[in-house]
Amino acid sequence: MAATNGQAQPDRTALLGVSGLTVRYGPAVALDDLDLTVRRDELFVLLGASGSGKTTLLRALAGFLRPDAGRIVLNGTDMTALPPHRRPVNTMFQSYALFPHMSVAANIGFGLRQQGVSRAETKRRVAAMLALVRLQDYGSRRPSELSGGQQQRVALARSLAPHPALLLLDEPLSALDEALRMETRADLVRLRRELGISFVLVTHDQEEALEMADRLGVMQGGRMVQIGTPADLYEHPANRFVASFLGGANLLPCVVAADSVSVGLPGLGACVHAERPGSPGPGLLALRPERLRLDGAGQANGLDGVVGDRTYAGDALSVTVRLADGSALRVKQSLADGLASARQEPGTAVRVGWQPDACILLPE
């Protein structure tokens, strides 16, 4: 909230405001005093492990469950007690839930007919949605005659046809193969930008979240742990959970000196230096695997170790390096110069190096 002449002004970029949302299933707390703001014209991704509360939050936003406490406000209207059909919100489910006996066009127009939209307007919107999802020639087909990716696009068109203020998507890409997932990610981002509708998308896939989100929120145990742009959360995680869950990070116990950038590693008898300051005292040093080099020459920081397991991943090798205290660092070694460039075999002594700007200092 901004203040002008002593008066609190509403955030006019906000579409959805959630405050103090709590949901309990008996003694279990599924959402714990959760706050969230979704802006107009953005794709907001909810990321978290199974059981973190993502789907419960989506169901509360859609009106499928009543929270035990808190408020849900959309476009300035309190929706907390409104049933689903009275909310300007649509949900695209993981299963797509297409009617098998209806044509593609009839599936897309179903919600419009339920709302009492005229036949002519329904026909116009269905045609526009078919064009938008690039299925102009498929309106007369049945869902069983479509591929999985085409069915997904029909479900999306049906959700968008009523022009909701907010679209909720629950793991929409989980049933698709990898090639189709990548194509559909791009389609979802394109459609959202063309229509100017805000999306809230639930996923457990970190790569999906980083690629698609304008902003994302990481959930754990019914709480929102951190919210920001993908780059913000990846480069500046708030704690060990975000650092580990989003992209994976090596974590080493450390002690930050009074100058905030000298970092002792007591278990390894080493001291390294960070570019970004941390809080003096015990903490954790987080290092992203892709920022580490197996040839430590020319790197400001380094630790000695022995190459362990190596895993081939097409464009890179994931290499485990065992350190003197028994801990390990995972190094992502680029194969841009081919597999022959990765010369370190298991058992090879190496020095893992990195620059000060790769150091992420976290609370203990």
Short mmCIF file of C-alpha atoms in Angstrom, two decimals:
data_model
loop_
_atom_site.label_atom_id
_atom_site.label_comp_id
_atom_site.label_asym_id
_atom_site.label_seq_id
_atom_site.Cartn_x
_atom_site.Cartn_y
_atom_site.Cartn_z
CA MET A 1 0.00 0.00 0.00
CA ALA A 2 1.33 3.42 -0.92
CA ALA A 3 0.59 6.45 1.25
CA THR A 4 -0.49 9.82 -0.17
CA ASN A 5 -1.29 12.76 2.14
CA GLY A 6 -1.44 10.34 5.03
CA GLN A 7 -4.06 8.16 3.31
CA ALA A 8 -3.39 4.51 2.43
CA GLN A 9 -3.95 3.97 -1.29
CA PRO A 10 -4.88 0.58 -2.80
CA ASP A 11 -2.37 -1.23 -4.99
CA ARG A 12 -3.92 -0.66 -8.42
CA THR A 13 -1.69 -3.29 -10.02
CA ALA A 14 -3.27 -5.97 -7.82
CA LEU A 15 -6.02 -8.19 -9.25
CA LEU A 16 -6.22 -10.78 -6.49
CA GLY A 17 -5.52 -10.26 -2.80
CA VAL A 18 -5.40 -13.13 -0.32
CA SER A 19 -4.87 -12.34 3.36
CA GLY A 20 -4.60 -14.61 6.38
CA LEU A 21 -6.00 -17.62 4.51
CA THR A 22 -6.24 -20.70 6.72
CA VAL A 23 -7.68 -24.10 5.78
CA ARG A 24 -7.83 -27.07 8.14
CA TYR A 25 -8.70 -30.68 7.46
CA GLY A 26 -9.48 -31.85 10.98
CA PRO A 27 -6.29 -31.36 13.02
CA ALA A 28 -4.15 -30.93 9.88
CA VAL A 29 -3.46 -27.38 8.71
CA ALA A 30 -3.38 -27.27 4.89
CA LEU A 31 -3.01 -23.48 4.58
CA ASP A 32 -1.49 -21.54 7.44
CA ASP A 33 -2.25 -17.79 7.58
CA LEU A 34 -1.25 -17.36 3.92
CA ASP A 35 -0.95 -13.99 2.16
CA LEU A 36 -0.71 -13.56 -1.62
CA THR A 37 -1.12 -10.85 -4.25
CA VAL A 38 -1.55 -11.63 -7.94
CA ARG A 39 -1.12 -8.69 -10.28
CA ARG A 40 -3.12 -7.81 -13.34
CA ASP A 41 -1.80 -9.28 -16.57
CA GLU A 42 0.67 -11.75 -15.07
CA LEU A 43 1.31 -15.48 -15.01
CA PHE A 44 1.81 -16.40 -11.37
CA VAL A 45 3.14 -19.90 -10.63
CA LEU A 46 2.58 -21.75 -7.36
CA LEU A 47 5.51 -24.13 -6.88
CA GLY A 48 5.90 -26.71 -4.17
CA ALA A 49 6.24 -30.37 -3.33
CA SER A 50 3.26 -32.67 -2.96
CA GLY A 51 1.32 -31.75 0.17
CA SER A 52 2.62 -28.18 0.33
CA GLY A 53 -0.89 -26.68 -0.05
CA LYS A 54 -0.81 -25.62 -3.71
CA THR A 55 -3.99 -27.40 -4.80
CA THR A 56 -5.81 -26.48 -1.59
CA LEU A 57 -5.06 -22.81 -2.30
CA LEU A 58 -6.32 -23.20 -5.88
CA ARG A 59 -9.54 -24.84 -4.66
CA ALA A 60 -10.07 -22.02 -2.17
CA LEU A 61 -9.58 -19.41 -4.91
CA ALA A 62 -12.06 -21.25 -7.15
CA GLY A 63 -14.64 -21.49 -4.37
CA PHE A 64 -14.62 -25.28 -4.11
CA LEU A 65 -13.84 -25.06 -0.41
CA ARG A 66 -14.55 -22.49 2.29
CA PRO A 67 -11.51 -21.33 4.27
CA ASP A 68 -11.57 -21.44 8.05
CA ALA A 69 -10.12 -17.93 8.21
CA GLY A 70 -8.91 -15.15 5.93
CA ARG A 71 -10.16 -13.19 2.93
CA ILE A 72 -10.05 -13.57 -0.85
CA VAL A 73 -10.58 -10.31 -2.77
CA LEU A 74 -10.75 -10.11 -6.58
CA ASN A 75 -11.05 -6.78 -8.37
CA GLY A 76 -12.02 -5.16 -5.09
CA THR A 77 -14.85 -7.65 -4.38
CA ASP A 78 -14.69 -9.98 -1.38
CA MET A 79 -15.20 -13.46 -2.84
CA THR A 80 -14.50 -15.46 0.31
CA ALA A 81 -18.08 -16.67 0.73
CA LEU A 82 -19.14 -16.66 -2.93
CA PRO A 83 -19.90 -20.01 -4.62
CA PRO A 84 -17.85 -20.95 -7.71
CA HIS A 85 -20.49 -19.98 -10.27
CA ARG A 86 -20.62 -16.41 -8.93
CA ARG A 87 -16.86 -15.83 -9.21
CA PRO A 88 -15.25 -14.41 -12.40
CA VAL A 89 -12.78 -17.28 -12.12
CA ASN A 90 -12.39 -20.40 -14.24
CA THR A 91 -10.38 -23.53 -13.47
CA MET A 92 -8.62 -25.82 -15.91
CA PHE A 93 -8.20 -29.20 -14.29
CA GLN A 94 -5.40 -31.69 -14.72
CA SER A 95 -7.83 -34.24 -16.23
CA TYR A 96 -9.24 -31.71 -18.79
CA ALA A 97 -12.78 -33.10 -18.07
CA LEU A 98 -13.99 -32.86 -21.67
CA PHE A 99 -17.44 -34.25 -22.50
CA PRO A 100 -16.77 -37.28 -24.75
CA HIS A 101 -20.20 -37.18 -26.46
CA MET A 102 -19.85 -33.52 -27.48
CA SER A 103 -17.91 -32.01 -30.36
CA VAL A 104 -14.90 -29.80 -29.74
CA ALA A 105 -17.00 -26.70 -30.52
CA ALA A 106 -19.78 -27.83 -28.14
CA ASN A 107 -17.24 -28.45 -25.37
CA ILE A 108 -15.79 -24.96 -25.77
CA GLY A 109 -19.24 -23.36 -25.81
CA PHE A 110 -20.65 -25.35 -22.88
CA GLY A 111 -19.91 -22.76 -20.19
CA LEU A 112 -21.26 -19.95 -22.34
CA ARG A 113 -24.57 -21.74 -22.81
CA GLN A 114 -24.77 -22.31 -19.04
CA GLN A 115 -24.34 -18.55 -18.57
CA GLY A 116 -27.18 -17.79 -20.99
CA VAL A 117 -24.98 -16.29 -23.68
CA SER A 118 -26.86 -16.02 -26.98
CA ARG A 119 -26.36 -18.62 -29.69
CA ALA A 120 -24.81 -16.08 -32.06
CA GLU A 121 -22.37 -14.77 -29.44
CA THR A 122 -21.49 -18.31 -28.38
CA LYS A 123 -20.73 -19.23 -31.99
CA ARG A 124 -18.55 -16.13 -32.38
CA ARG A 125 -16.57 -16.78 -29.21
CA VAL A 126 -16.11 -20.48 -29.98
CA ALA A 127 -14.71 -19.60 -33.41
CA ALA A 128 -12.39 -17.04 -31.84
CA MET A 129 -11.18 -19.57 -29.23
CA LEU A 130 -10.59 -22.26 -31.88
CA ALA A 131 -8.44 -19.79 -33.83
CA LEU A 132 -6.61 -18.72 -30.69
CA VAL A 133 -5.59 -22.30 -29.83
CA ARG A 134 -4.93 -23.16 -33.49
CA LEU A 135 -7.71 -25.72 -33.86
CA GLN A 136 -9.83 -23.95 -36.48
CA ASP A 137 -10.42 -27.16 -38.45
CA TYR A 138 -11.25 -29.37 -35.46
CA GLY A 139 -14.54 -27.92 -34.20
CA SER A 140 -16.70 -30.85 -35.38
CA ARG A 141 -14.45 -33.59 -33.98
CA ARG A 142 -14.96 -35.49 -30.74
CA PRO A 143 -12.32 -35.41 -27.97
CA SER A 144 -11.45 -39.07 -28.62
CA GLU A 145 -10.30 -38.07 -32.12
CA LEU A 146 -7.71 -35.64 -30.75
CA SER A 147 -4.19 -36.06 -29.42
CA GLY A 148 -3.42 -35.33 -25.77
CA GLY A 149 -2.01 -31.95 -26.67
CA GLN A 150 -5.07 -31.04 -28.73
CA GLN A 151 -7.39 -32.07 -25.90
CA GLN A 152 -5.38 -29.85 -23.58
CA ARG A 153 -5.89 -26.90 -25.93
CA VAL A 154 -9.66 -27.57 -26.11
CA ALA A 155 -9.84 -27.56 -22.31
CA LEU A 156 -7.92 -24.29 -22.26
CA ALA A 157 -10.21 -22.73 -24.88
CA ARG A 158 -13.29 -23.80 -22.88
CA SER A 159 -11.85 -22.16 -19.75
CA LEU A 160 -11.05 -18.92 -21.59
CA ALA A 161 -14.28 -18.58 -23.61
CA PRO A 162 -16.30 -16.94 -20.78
CA HIS A 163 -13.60 -14.22 -20.46
CA PRO A 164 -12.75 -14.84 -16.78
CA ALA A 165 -10.85 -12.22 -14.82
CA LEU A 166 -8.58 -15.00 -13.51
CA LEU A 167 -7.75 -18.47 -14.84
CA LEU A 168 -6.56 -21.19 -12.46
CA LEU A 169 -4.55 -24.09 -13.92
CA ASP A 170 -3.89 -27.21 -11.85
CA GLU A 171 -0.82 -29.09 -13.19
CA PRO A 172 -2.04 -28.55 -16.78
CA LEU A 173 1.01 -30.09 -18.47
CA SER A 174 1.63 -33.13 -16.28
CA ALA A 175 -0.02 -35.64 -18.67
CA LEU A 176 1.94 -34.52 -21.75
CA ASP A 177 5.20 -35.93 -23.07
CA GLU A 178 8.33 -33.79 -22.82
CA ALA A 179 8.28 -32.42 -26.39
CA LEU A 180 4.61 -31.48 -26.11
CA ARG A 181 5.15 -29.96 -22.68
CA MET A 182 7.74 -27.56 -24.07
CA GLU A 183 5.46 -26.57 -26.96
CA THR A 184 2.46 -26.09 -24.67
CA ARG A 185 4.44 -23.97 -22.21
CA ALA A 186 5.12 -21.52 -25.01
CA ASP A 187 1.44 -21.63 -26.08
CA LEU A 188 0.21 -20.83 -22.56
CA VAL A 189 2.57 -17.86 -22.23
CA ARG A 190 1.56 -16.59 -25.68
CA LEU A 191 -2.18 -16.93 -24.99
CA ARG A 192 -1.97 -15.19 -21.65
CA ARG A 193 -0.13 -12.24 -23.17
CA GLU A 194 -2.52 -11.98 -26.11
CA LEU A 195 -5.62 -12.05 -23.89
CA GLY A 196 -4.26 -10.00 -20.98
CA ILE A 197 -5.82 -12.40 -18.45
CA SER A 198 -3.99 -13.28 -15.25
CA PHE A 199 -3.16 -16.97 -14.80
CA VAL A 200 -2.38 -18.79 -11.55
CA LEU A 201 -0.67 -22.06 -12.44
CA VAL A 202 0.12 -24.87 -10.00
CA THR A 203 3.12 -27.10 -10.67
CA HIS A 204 5.75 -29.17 -8.89
CA ASP A 205 8.07 -28.88 -11.93
CA GLN A 206 10.88 -26.40 -11.21
CA GLU A 207 11.91 -26.00 -14.85
CA GLU A 208 8.31 -25.28 -15.81
CA ALA A 209 8.04 -22.65 -13.09
CA LEU A 210 11.29 -20.90 -14.03
CA GLU A 211 10.47 -20.82 -17.75
CA MET A 212 6.83 -19.71 -17.56
CA ALA A 213 6.37 -17.47 -14.54
CA ASP A 214 6.31 -13.70 -14.46
CA ARG A 215 6.44 -14.24 -10.71
CA LEU A 216 6.31 -17.37 -8.63
CA GLY A 217 5.61 -18.35 -5.06
CA VAL A 218 7.31 -21.29 -3.36
CA MET A 219 5.08 -23.09 -0.85
CA GLN A 220 6.03 -25.38 2.02
CA GLY A 221 3.80 -26.76 4.76
CA GLY A 222 0.84 -24.55 3.87
CA ARG A 223 2.89 -21.35 3.97
CA MET A 224 4.22 -19.09 1.25
CA VAL A 225 7.97 -19.25 1.81
CA GLN A 226 9.08 -16.72 -0.82
CA ILE A 227 7.57 -14.74 -3.72
CA GLY A 228 9.42 -13.04 -6.57
CA THR A 229 10.54 -13.28 -10.16
CA PRO A 230 12.22 -16.54 -11.20
CA ALA A 231 15.59 -14.78 -11.31
CA ASP A 232 15.05 -13.24 -7.84
CA LEU A 233 14.27 -16.58 -6.23
CA TYR A 234 17.00 -18.48 -8.06
CA GLU A 235 19.75 -15.94 -7.36
CA HIS A 236 18.52 -14.79 -3.93
CA PRO A 237 16.71 -17.69 -2.20
CA ALA A 238 15.40 -16.83 1.25
CA ASN A 239 16.45 -20.07 2.92
CA ARG A 240 17.81 -23.58 2.43
CA PHE A 241 14.45 -24.97 1.28
CA VAL A 242 14.08 -22.51 -1.60
CA ALA A 243 17.75 -22.90 -2.57
CA SER A 244 17.43 -26.69 -2.68
CA PHE A 245 13.94 -26.99 -4.16
CA LEU A 246 14.31 -24.41 -6.91
CA GLY A 247 17.01 -25.69 -9.22
CA GLY A 248 19.02 -27.57 -6.61
CA ALA A 249 21.97 -26.16 -4.68
CA ASN A 250 24.99 -27.49 -2.83
CA LEU A 251 24.79 -26.51 0.85
CA LEU A 252 27.87 -26.29 3.09
CA PRO A 253 27.83 -25.26 6.79
CA CYS A 254 29.82 -22.06 7.18
CA VAL A 255 30.68 -19.18 9.49
CA VAL A 256 30.49 -15.67 8.04
CA ALA A 257 33.12 -13.30 9.44
CA ALA A 258 32.48 -9.80 10.77
CA ASP A 259 33.28 -8.29 7.37
CA SER A 260 30.22 -10.20 6.01
CA VAL A 261 32.08 -11.55 2.94
CA SER A 262 34.83 -13.80 4.38
CA VAL A 263 33.33 -17.25 4.78
CA GLY A 264 34.90 -20.00 6.86
CA LEU A 265 34.14 -23.66 6.18
CA PRO A 266 35.01 -25.29 9.53
CA GLY A 267 34.52 -28.88 8.38
CA LEU A 268 36.99 -28.38 5.56
CA GLY A 269 39.50 -26.05 7.20
CA ALA A 270 39.04 -23.54 4.40
CA CYS A 271 38.06 -19.93 3.92
CA VAL A 272 36.38 -18.56 0.80
CA HIS A 273 35.11 -15.14 -0.20
CA ALA A 274 31.66 -13.96 -1.28
CA GLU A 275 30.72 -10.92 -3.31
CA ARG A 276 27.28 -10.45 -1.75
CA PRO A 277 27.43 -9.92 2.04
CA GLY A 278 25.75 -12.23 4.52
CA SER A 279 24.88 -11.98 8.20
CA PRO A 280 27.93 -12.59 10.42
CA GLY A 281 27.84 -15.87 12.33
CA PRO A 282 26.89 -19.49 11.54
CA GLY A 283 25.05 -20.06 8.30
CA LEU A 284 25.01 -21.98 5.03
CA LEU A 285 26.97 -21.45 1.84
CA ALA A 286 24.82 -22.33 -1.20
CA LEU A 287 26.52 -23.01 -4.54
CA ARG A 288 24.63 -23.69 -7.78
CA PRO A 289 26.08 -26.70 -9.68
CA GLU A 290 26.37 -24.80 -12.97
CA ARG A 291 28.51 -22.09 -11.33
CA LEU A 292 31.21 -24.57 -10.29
CA ARG A 293 34.26 -25.57 -12.38
CA LEU A 294 36.17 -28.84 -12.11
CA ASP A 295 39.35 -27.10 -13.22
CA GLY A 296 39.79 -24.61 -10.40
CA ALA A 297 42.58 -22.69 -12.14
CA GLY A 298 41.76 -19.00 -12.41
CA GLN A 299 38.88 -19.24 -9.90
CA ALA A 300 39.04 -17.12 -6.75
CA ASN A 301 37.62 -19.85 -4.52
CA GLY A 302 38.27 -23.57 -4.51
CA LEU A 303 38.07 -26.88 -2.64
CA ASP A 304 39.95 -30.11 -3.30
CA GLY A 305 38.11 -33.37 -3.80
CA VAL A 306 37.82 -36.63 -5.74
CA VAL A 307 35.46 -37.29 -8.65
CA GLY A 308 32.72 -39.77 -7.77
CA ASP A 309 29.62 -40.56 -9.83
CA ARG A 310 29.00 -39.00 -13.24
CA THR A 311 25.55 -38.80 -14.87
CA TYR A 312 25.13 -38.02 -18.58
CA ALA A 313 22.28 -35.60 -19.40
CA GLY A 314 22.81 -34.79 -23.08
CA ASP A 315 24.01 -31.20 -22.83
CA ALA A 316 25.87 -31.67 -19.55
CA LEU A 317 27.41 -34.09 -17.11
CA SER A 318 26.33 -34.07 -13.49
CA VAL A 319 29.51 -34.86 -11.55
CA THR A 320 29.69 -35.63 -7.83
CA VAL A 321 32.91 -34.55 -6.10
CA ARG A 322 33.66 -35.97 -2.65
CA LEU A 323 35.33 -33.51 -0.26
CA ALA A 324 37.76 -34.20 2.57
CA ASP A 325 35.07 -34.21 5.28
CA GLY A 326 32.92 -36.74 3.41
CA SER A 327 30.45 -34.17 2.08
CA ALA A 328 29.88 -33.78 -1.66
CA LEU A 329 29.50 -31.09 -4.28
CA ARG A 330 27.43 -31.61 -7.41
CA VAL A 331 28.95 -29.95 -10.46
CA LYS A 332 27.10 -29.41 -13.74
CA GLN A 333 29.76 -29.71 -16.43
CA SER A 334 28.80 -28.30 -19.83
CA LEU A 335 29.28 -30.53 -22.87
CA ALA A 336 29.26 -27.63 -25.32
CA ASP A 337 32.62 -28.90 -26.64
CA GLY A 338 31.49 -32.53 -26.72
CA LEU A 339 31.76 -35.48 -24.38
CA ALA A 340 35.51 -35.75 -24.97
CA SER A 341 35.92 -32.42 -23.15
CA ALA A 342 34.87 -34.06 -19.87
CA ARG A 343 38.16 -35.74 -19.01
CA GLN A 344 37.79 -36.31 -15.28
CA GLU A 345 37.11 -39.99 -14.63
CA PRO A 346 35.84 -41.34 -11.27
CA GLY A 347 38.67 -41.39 -8.74
CA THR A 348 40.43 -38.37 -10.28
CA ALA A 349 41.66 -35.72 -7.84
CA VAL A 350 40.23 -32.32 -8.81
CA ARG A 351 39.92 -28.80 -7.49
CA VAL A 352 36.38 -27.43 -7.66
CA GLY A 353 36.53 -23.69 -8.23
CA TRP A 354 34.08 -20.80 -8.34
CA GLN A 355 33.98 -17.02 -8.32
CA PRO A 356 32.84 -14.88 -5.35
CA ASP A 357 29.61 -13.87 -7.12
CA ALA A 358 28.52 -17.55 -7.11
CA CYS A 359 28.34 -17.60 -3.29
CA ILE A 360 24.83 -17.43 -1.80
CA LEU A 361 24.89 -16.92 1.98
CA LEU A 362 21.84 -18.21 3.83
CA PRO A 363 20.68 -18.38 7.45
CA GLU A 364 21.53 -21.61 9.26
#
